[in-house]
Amino acid sequence: MQDPDNHATVPADRLQRLDRLRQPMVVRLTAWLGGFCLLLLCLHGWSLWASRQHQIEQTGISTANMARALASHAERSIKIGGAVLAEIVERGEHDALDGASGERIHARMQALVAETPELQEVFIYGPDGARLASSLPKLVNGNNADRAYFQYHKTHADRGVHVGKPIYSRSSGVLAIPLSRRIDRPDGSFGGVAMASLKLQFFGKFYDSFDVGPTGTILLMLDDGTLLYRRPFNEPMVGTSVANGPVYQLYKQNGPIGTGMLVSNIDGIERLYSYRHLDGLPLIVATAQAKTEILAGWWVAVIKMSCVVLFAVGVLAWGGKRMIGQIRVREALEDELRRARASLEVHNVSLRVLADSDGLTGLANRRRFEETLAIEHERARRSRKPFSMIMTDVDFFKKYNDRYGHVAGDECLRLVARAIASGPHRPADLAARYGGEEFAVILPDTDLDGARAVGEKIRAAVEALAIPHADSPTGIVTLSLGVYTGHAAIDGSDVPCDWVEAADGMLYQAKSGGRNRLAARAKMAAAA
């Protein structure tokens, strides 16, 4: 019994201890709220940055694919021009260019230009540069010995297609890209040049079909840095060198394929460029989208999400301030009530110690279970009626805790306890938490069949919860149950703990048999 002389001393000590705990509470709560708001803002910032990088990466993939399509188009156009030149060279080396043969060649050249949308004109030049045949309606005398492509073939014996710098046609005045091949005499000496010009606007029309945004661009250049075409088209720039530009410099550093965020020397706009060098051809294609246009949608999302997050942080801060204010008011009231309550708490300590409910699950605790077991055992002995006991625990619960954590484990036990409590329904029945993940059910006046039915109902109820359990063979949380039924009046040697051990043995048998099942046994002694 509490010493009356110490009755006032205990509350005073308790008050001092509560004051020490209470003083930093507001500071801790303020720090917690501030830290949580900061964490929320940091997570928001990280999310925005990650989405920004993802947007740029996706655009990089898109521009790289577009560059591949542009390269394929340019390669196809050059190959078509090369096929035309191969036929023209063959005719120029083996057929006469005058008379009926010359007329056939002229007709064939006209047909090739008419059938090939890429081609502007086709010509054959003699070794002195004189025009010998053309796709023009009438052969107009002219000499192209001064053209760079002519001089190239005059001094180079290779028979491949030569892609020249853009020129203005002396026949039509159209800006075109010259493709040319050397014509040899039978002895291998220089016999002239076959030239087919590609329409520059043919490439422009194709490039305009791509959506690269209002300030996006597409480039076609020789691999020496000579610009053939740039979208948006600016005719004076055609044929100029962009070797000092960022795209060409990136190509020199990284090789035939690459992507990078670069600032244009022409208009100063920062763009995400993807370029590609054509295999076996002296050409580079590049496409780019402006950084501001790539991130335009992202900025809209930033503004919307930031408004939501800032609003949430503001509400949290306001709520925290209100909470702290209420805590201060509550503390003021508690100061007035604590002294009166402290004396009552001294007398209630023993009552709290004797509380008979499990704090986590709400079921009866071990103390109440043992008291009830003793009472019901004695009642069964007097009434000469059967008495049943169910012992159960959660299958693979340690693995569940290891994978999902103790918080999830506690929630799992709550749900399982609720399912167990739904099994017994009579006032005298008792469901209790025996310890850890183990539970027990006392079923007075219940035979083995009735206990089996209750146990199966509990097992099915837990299985129906379908709580995910990756480390269980069933994939969900299940129970194993051991059921024991005895007659205390018939077999006087039984004591309550014997029934617990017997039901626990059945539980072990259920687990050994594969879990998620029920094992039962009844002890029936012969009547005296």
PDB file of C-alpha atoms in Angstrom, residues 149-311:
ATOM      1  CA  TYR A 149      34.159  19.419-110.001  1.00  0.00           C
ATOM      2  CA  PHE A 150      35.634  19.369-113.536  1.00  0.00           C
ATOM      3  CA  GLN A 151      39.071  20.270-112.244  1.00  0.00           C
ATOM      4  CA  TYR A 152      38.758  17.580-109.597  1.00  0.00           C
ATOM      5  CA  HIS A 153      38.129  14.780-112.109  1.00  0.00           C
ATOM      6  CA  LYS A 154      40.798  16.095-114.431  1.00  0.00           C
ATOM      7  CA  THR A 155      43.385  15.629-111.704  1.00  0.00           C
ATOM      8  CA  HIS A 156      41.932  12.542-109.985  1.00  0.00           C
ATOM      9  CA  ALA A 157      41.627   9.136-111.623  1.00  0.00           C
ATOM     10  CA  ASP A 158      39.033   7.679-109.211  1.00  0.00           C
ATOM     11  CA  ARG A 159      35.726   6.616-110.747  1.00  0.00           C
ATOM     12  CA  GLY A 160      33.445   7.288-107.783  1.00  0.00           C
ATOM     13  CA  VAL A 161      30.710   9.883-107.455  1.00  0.00           C
ATOM     14  CA  HIS A 162      32.021  13.282-106.456  1.00  0.00           C
ATOM     15  CA  VAL A 163      29.728  15.561-104.414  1.00  0.00           C
ATOM     16  CA  GLY A 164      30.641  19.163-105.154  1.00  0.00           C
ATOM     17  CA  LYS A 165      29.907  22.478-103.501  1.00  0.00           C
ATOM     18  CA  PRO A 166      26.612  24.185-104.450  1.00  0.00           C
ATOM     19  CA  ILE A 167      26.618  26.022-107.789  1.00  0.00           C
ATOM     20  CA  TYR A 168      24.263  28.157-109.849  1.00  0.00           C
ATOM     21  CA  SER A 169      23.417  26.460-113.124  1.00  0.00           C
ATOM     22  CA  ARG A 170      24.692  28.440-116.127  1.00  0.00           C
ATOM     23  CA  SER A 171      21.733  27.136-118.100  1.00  0.00           C
ATOM     24  CA  SER A 172      18.810  27.709-115.718  1.00  0.00           C
ATOM     25  CA  GLY A 173      20.277  29.841-112.929  1.00  0.00           C
ATOM     26  CA  VAL A 174      18.958  27.354-110.348  1.00  0.00           C
ATOM     27  CA  LEU A 175      21.010  26.651-107.207  1.00  0.00           C
ATOM     28  CA  ALA A 176      21.939  22.959-107.179  1.00  0.00           C
ATOM     29  CA  ILE A 177      24.341  20.379-105.754  1.00  0.00           C
ATOM     30  CA  PRO A 178      26.602  18.903-108.490  1.00  0.00           C
ATOM     31  CA  LEU A 179      27.214  15.141-108.596  1.00  0.00           C
ATOM     32  CA  SER A 180      29.886  14.136-111.102  1.00  0.00           C
ATOM     33  CA  ARG A 181      31.929  11.185-112.385  1.00  0.00           C
ATOM     34  CA  ARG A 182      35.011  10.946-114.548  1.00  0.00           C
ATOM     35  CA  ILE A 183      34.765   9.634-118.126  1.00  0.00           C
ATOM     36  CA  ASP A 184      37.832   7.739-119.368  1.00  0.00           C
ATOM     37  CA  ARG A 185      39.060   7.092-122.880  1.00  0.00           C
ATOM     38  CA  PRO A 186      39.782   3.490-123.863  1.00  0.00           C
ATOM     39  CA  ASP A 187      43.443   4.006-122.946  1.00  0.00           C
ATOM     40  CA  GLY A 188      42.451   5.209-119.448  1.00  0.00           C
ATOM     41  CA  SER A 189      43.246   8.870-120.044  1.00  0.00           C
ATOM     42  CA  PHE A 190      40.871  11.661-119.065  1.00  0.00           C
ATOM     43  CA  GLY A 191      37.939  11.773-121.489  1.00  0.00           C
ATOM     44  CA  GLY A 192      35.577  14.233-119.813  1.00  0.00           C
ATOM     45  CA  VAL A 193      33.013  14.499-117.012  1.00  0.00           C
ATOM     46  CA  ALA A 194      29.394  13.419-116.543  1.00  0.00           C
ATOM     47  CA  MET A 195      27.477  15.729-114.198  1.00  0.00           C
ATOM     48  CA  ALA A 196      24.007  15.460-112.666  1.00  0.00           C
ATOM     49  CA  SER A 197      22.787  18.311-110.474  1.00  0.00           C
ATOM     50  CA  LEU A 198      20.432  17.779-107.521  1.00  0.00           C
ATOM     51  CA  LYS A 199      17.788  20.408-106.810  1.00  0.00           C
ATOM     52  CA  LEU A 200      18.570  22.141-103.548  1.00  0.00           C
ATOM     53  CA  GLN A 201      14.891  22.910-103.040  1.00  0.00           C
ATOM     54  CA  PHE A 202      14.136  19.196-103.271  1.00  0.00           C
ATOM     55  CA  PHE A 203      15.922  18.827 -99.919  1.00  0.00           C
ATOM     56  CA  GLY A 204      14.252  21.971 -98.614  1.00  0.00           C
ATOM     57  CA  LYS A 205      10.782  20.661 -99.389  1.00  0.00           C
ATOM     58  CA  PHE A 206      11.548  17.414 -97.584  1.00  0.00           C
ATOM     59  CA  TYR A 207      13.062  19.196 -94.563  1.00  0.00           C
ATOM     60  CA  ASP A 208      10.034  21.489 -94.273  1.00  0.00           C
ATOM     61  CA  SER A 209       7.853  18.410 -93.670  1.00  0.00           C
ATOM     62  CA  PHE A 210       9.523  17.884 -90.245  1.00  0.00           C
ATOM     63  CA  ASP A 211       8.179  19.628 -87.169  1.00  0.00           C
ATOM     64  CA  VAL A 212      11.185  21.036 -85.339  1.00  0.00           C
ATOM     65  CA  GLY A 213       9.338  23.971 -83.783  1.00  0.00           C
ATOM     66  CA  PRO A 214       9.296  27.648 -84.765  1.00  0.00           C
ATOM     67  CA  THR A 215      13.010  28.142 -84.084  1.00  0.00           C
ATOM     68  CA  GLY A 216      14.277  24.621 -84.807  1.00  0.00           C
ATOM     69  CA  THR A 217      16.733  23.991 -87.611  1.00  0.00           C
ATOM     70  CA  ILE A 218      17.935  21.336 -90.073  1.00  0.00           C
ATOM     71  CA  LEU A 219      21.397  21.358 -91.655  1.00  0.00           C
ATOM     72  CA  LEU A 220      22.969  19.646 -94.655  1.00  0.00           C
ATOM     73  CA  MET A 221      26.707  20.177 -95.125  1.00  0.00           C
ATOM     74  CA  LEU A 222      29.776  18.654 -96.668  1.00  0.00           C
ATOM     75  CA  ASP A 223      32.170  17.032 -94.270  1.00  0.00           C
ATOM     76  CA  ASP A 224      34.644  19.883 -94.892  1.00  0.00           C
ATOM     77  CA  GLY A 225      32.157  22.296 -93.288  1.00  0.00           C
ATOM     78  CA  THR A 226      30.608  23.717 -96.497  1.00  0.00           C
ATOM     79  CA  LEU A 227      26.926  24.486 -95.918  1.00  0.00           C
ATOM     80  CA  LEU A 228      24.592  23.030 -98.550  1.00  0.00           C
ATOM     81  CA  TYR A 229      21.256  23.824 -96.945  1.00  0.00           C
ATOM     82  CA  ARG A 230      19.935  25.254 -93.675  1.00  0.00           C
ATOM     83  CA  ARG A 231      16.390  25.538 -92.475  1.00  0.00           C
ATOM     84  CA  PRO A 232      15.154  28.270 -92.290  1.00  0.00           C
ATOM     85  CA  PHE A 233      16.531  28.774 -95.804  1.00  0.00           C
ATOM     86  CA  ASN A 234      18.836  31.738 -96.399  1.00  0.00           C
ATOM     87  CA  GLU A 235      20.283  31.632 -99.922  1.00  0.00           C
ATOM     88  CA  PRO A 236      23.370  33.806 -99.258  1.00  0.00           C
ATOM     89  CA  MET A 237      24.534  31.263 -96.651  1.00  0.00           C
ATOM     90  CA  VAL A 238      24.603  28.388 -99.169  1.00  0.00           C
ATOM     91  CA  GLY A 239      28.184  27.424 -99.969  1.00  0.00           C
ATOM     92  CA  THR A 240      29.653  29.231 -96.949  1.00  0.00           C
ATOM     93  CA  SER A 241      31.799  27.455 -94.389  1.00  0.00           C
ATOM     94  CA  VAL A 242      30.395  26.524 -90.982  1.00  0.00           C
ATOM     95  CA  ALA A 243      33.534  24.681 -89.949  1.00  0.00           C
ATOM     96  CA  ASN A 244      33.826  26.946 -86.915  1.00  0.00           C
ATOM     97  CA  GLY A 245      30.225  26.276 -85.904  1.00  0.00           C
ATOM     98  CA  PRO A 246      29.312  24.150 -82.860  1.00  0.00           C
ATOM     99  CA  VAL A 247      27.828  21.247 -84.851  1.00  0.00           C
ATOM    100  CA  TYR A 248      30.907  20.755 -87.010  1.00  0.00           C
ATOM    101  CA  GLN A 249      33.185  21.062 -83.982  1.00  0.00           C
ATOM    102  CA  LEU A 250      31.080  18.454 -82.135  1.00  0.00           C
ATOM    103  CA  TYR A 251      31.424  16.178 -85.178  1.00  0.00           C
ATOM    104  CA  LYS A 252      35.212  16.595 -85.175  1.00  0.00           C
ATOM    105  CA  GLN A 253      35.352  15.733 -81.460  1.00  0.00           C
ATOM    106  CA  ASN A 254      32.816  12.889 -81.177  1.00  0.00           C
ATOM    107  CA  GLY A 255      32.837  11.167 -84.554  1.00  0.00           C
ATOM    108  CA  PRO A 256      30.109  10.314 -87.078  1.00  0.00           C
ATOM    109  CA  ILE A 257      27.081  10.345 -84.719  1.00  0.00           C
ATOM    110  CA  GLY A 258      26.364  12.617 -81.789  1.00  0.00           C
ATOM    111  CA  THR A 259      23.917  14.732 -79.776  1.00  0.00           C
ATOM    112  CA  GLY A 260      24.567  17.837 -77.699  1.00  0.00           C
ATOM    113  CA  MET A 261      23.126  21.086 -76.355  1.00  0.00           C
ATOM    114  CA  LEU A 262      24.848  23.828 -78.394  1.00  0.00           C
ATOM    115  CA  VAL A 263      24.535  27.555 -79.024  1.00  0.00           C
ATOM    116  CA  SER A 264      24.337  28.492 -82.713  1.00  0.00           C
ATOM    117  CA  ASN A 265      26.906  30.938 -84.095  1.00  0.00           C
ATOM    118  CA  ILE A 266      24.343  32.119 -86.633  1.00  0.00           C
ATOM    119  CA  ASP A 267      21.439  33.243 -84.419  1.00  0.00           C
ATOM    120  CA  GLY A 268      22.723  32.666 -80.864  1.00  0.00           C
ATOM    121  CA  ILE A 269      19.867  30.271 -79.984  1.00  0.00           C
ATOM    122  CA  GLU A 270      20.631  27.333 -77.698  1.00  0.00           C
ATOM    123  CA  ARG A 271      19.392  24.105 -79.237  1.00  0.00           C
ATOM    124  CA  LEU A 272      19.610  20.361 -78.730  1.00  0.00           C
ATOM    125  CA  TYR A 273      21.421  19.114 -81.876  1.00  0.00           C
ATOM    126  CA  SER A 274      21.677  15.599 -83.267  1.00  0.00           C
ATOM    127  CA  TYR A 275      23.935  15.029 -86.291  1.00  0.00           C
ATOM    128  CA  ARG A 276      24.896  12.073 -88.453  1.00  0.00           C
ATOM    129  CA  HIS A 277      27.656  11.568 -91.029  1.00  0.00           C
ATOM    130  CA  LEU A 278      26.552   9.532 -94.053  1.00  0.00           C
ATOM    131  CA  ASP A 279      28.390   6.241 -94.518  1.00  0.00           C
ATOM    132  CA  GLY A 280      30.656   6.410 -97.573  1.00  0.00           C
ATOM    133  CA  LEU A 281      29.544   9.931 -98.523  1.00  0.00           C
ATOM    134  CA  PRO A 282      31.069  13.319 -97.632  1.00  0.00           C
ATOM    135  CA  LEU A 283      27.842  14.620 -96.121  1.00  0.00           C
ATOM    136  CA  ILE A 284      26.623  15.505 -92.634  1.00  0.00           C
ATOM    137  CA  VAL A 285      22.981  16.063 -91.681  1.00  0.00           C
ATOM    138  CA  ALA A 286      21.868  17.645 -88.421  1.00  0.00           C
ATOM    139  CA  THR A 287      18.585  18.615 -86.811  1.00  0.00           C
ATOM    140  CA  ALA A 288      17.889  20.601 -83.672  1.00  0.00           C
ATOM    141  CA  GLN A 289      15.095  21.911 -81.459  1.00  0.00           C
ATOM    142  CA  ALA A 290      15.372  25.059 -79.365  1.00  0.00           C
ATOM    143  CA  LYS A 291      15.896  24.462 -75.668  1.00  0.00           C
ATOM    144  CA  THR A 292      13.181  26.973 -74.762  1.00  0.00           C
ATOM    145  CA  GLU A 293      10.668  25.101 -76.924  1.00  0.00           C
ATOM    146  CA  ILE A 294      11.715  21.702 -75.557  1.00  0.00           C
ATOM    147  CA  LEU A 295      11.118  22.891 -71.997  1.00  0.00           C
ATOM    148  CA  ALA A 296       8.028  25.024 -72.668  1.00  0.00           C
ATOM    149  CA  GLY A 297       5.619  22.290 -71.539  1.00  0.00           C
ATOM    150  CA  TRP A 298       7.901  21.439 -68.636  1.00  0.00           C
ATOM    151  CA  TRP A 299       7.787  25.035 -67.393  1.00  0.00           C
ATOM    152  CA  VAL A 300       3.985  24.947 -67.439  1.00  0.00           C
ATOM    153  CA  ALA A 301       4.092  21.793 -65.316  1.00  0.00           C
ATOM    154  CA  VAL A 302       6.648  23.435 -63.001  1.00  0.00           C
ATOM    155  CA  ILE A 303       4.379  26.403 -62.379  1.00  0.00           C
ATOM    156  CA  LYS A 304       1.298  24.263 -61.749  1.00  0.00           C
ATOM    157  CA  MET A 305       3.052  21.716 -59.524  1.00  0.00           C
ATOM    158  CA  SER A 306       4.932  24.408 -57.622  1.00  0.00           C
ATOM    159  CA  CYS A 307       1.691  26.240 -56.884  1.00  0.00           C
ATOM    160  CA  VAL A 308       0.185  23.041 -55.515  1.00  0.00           C
ATOM    161  CA  VAL A 309       3.260  22.209 -53.423  1.00  0.00           C
ATOM    162  CA  LEU A 310       3.585  25.738 -52.071  1.00  0.00           C
ATOM    163  CA  PHE A 311      -0.094  25.723 -51.200  1.00  0.00           C
TER     164      PHE A 311
END
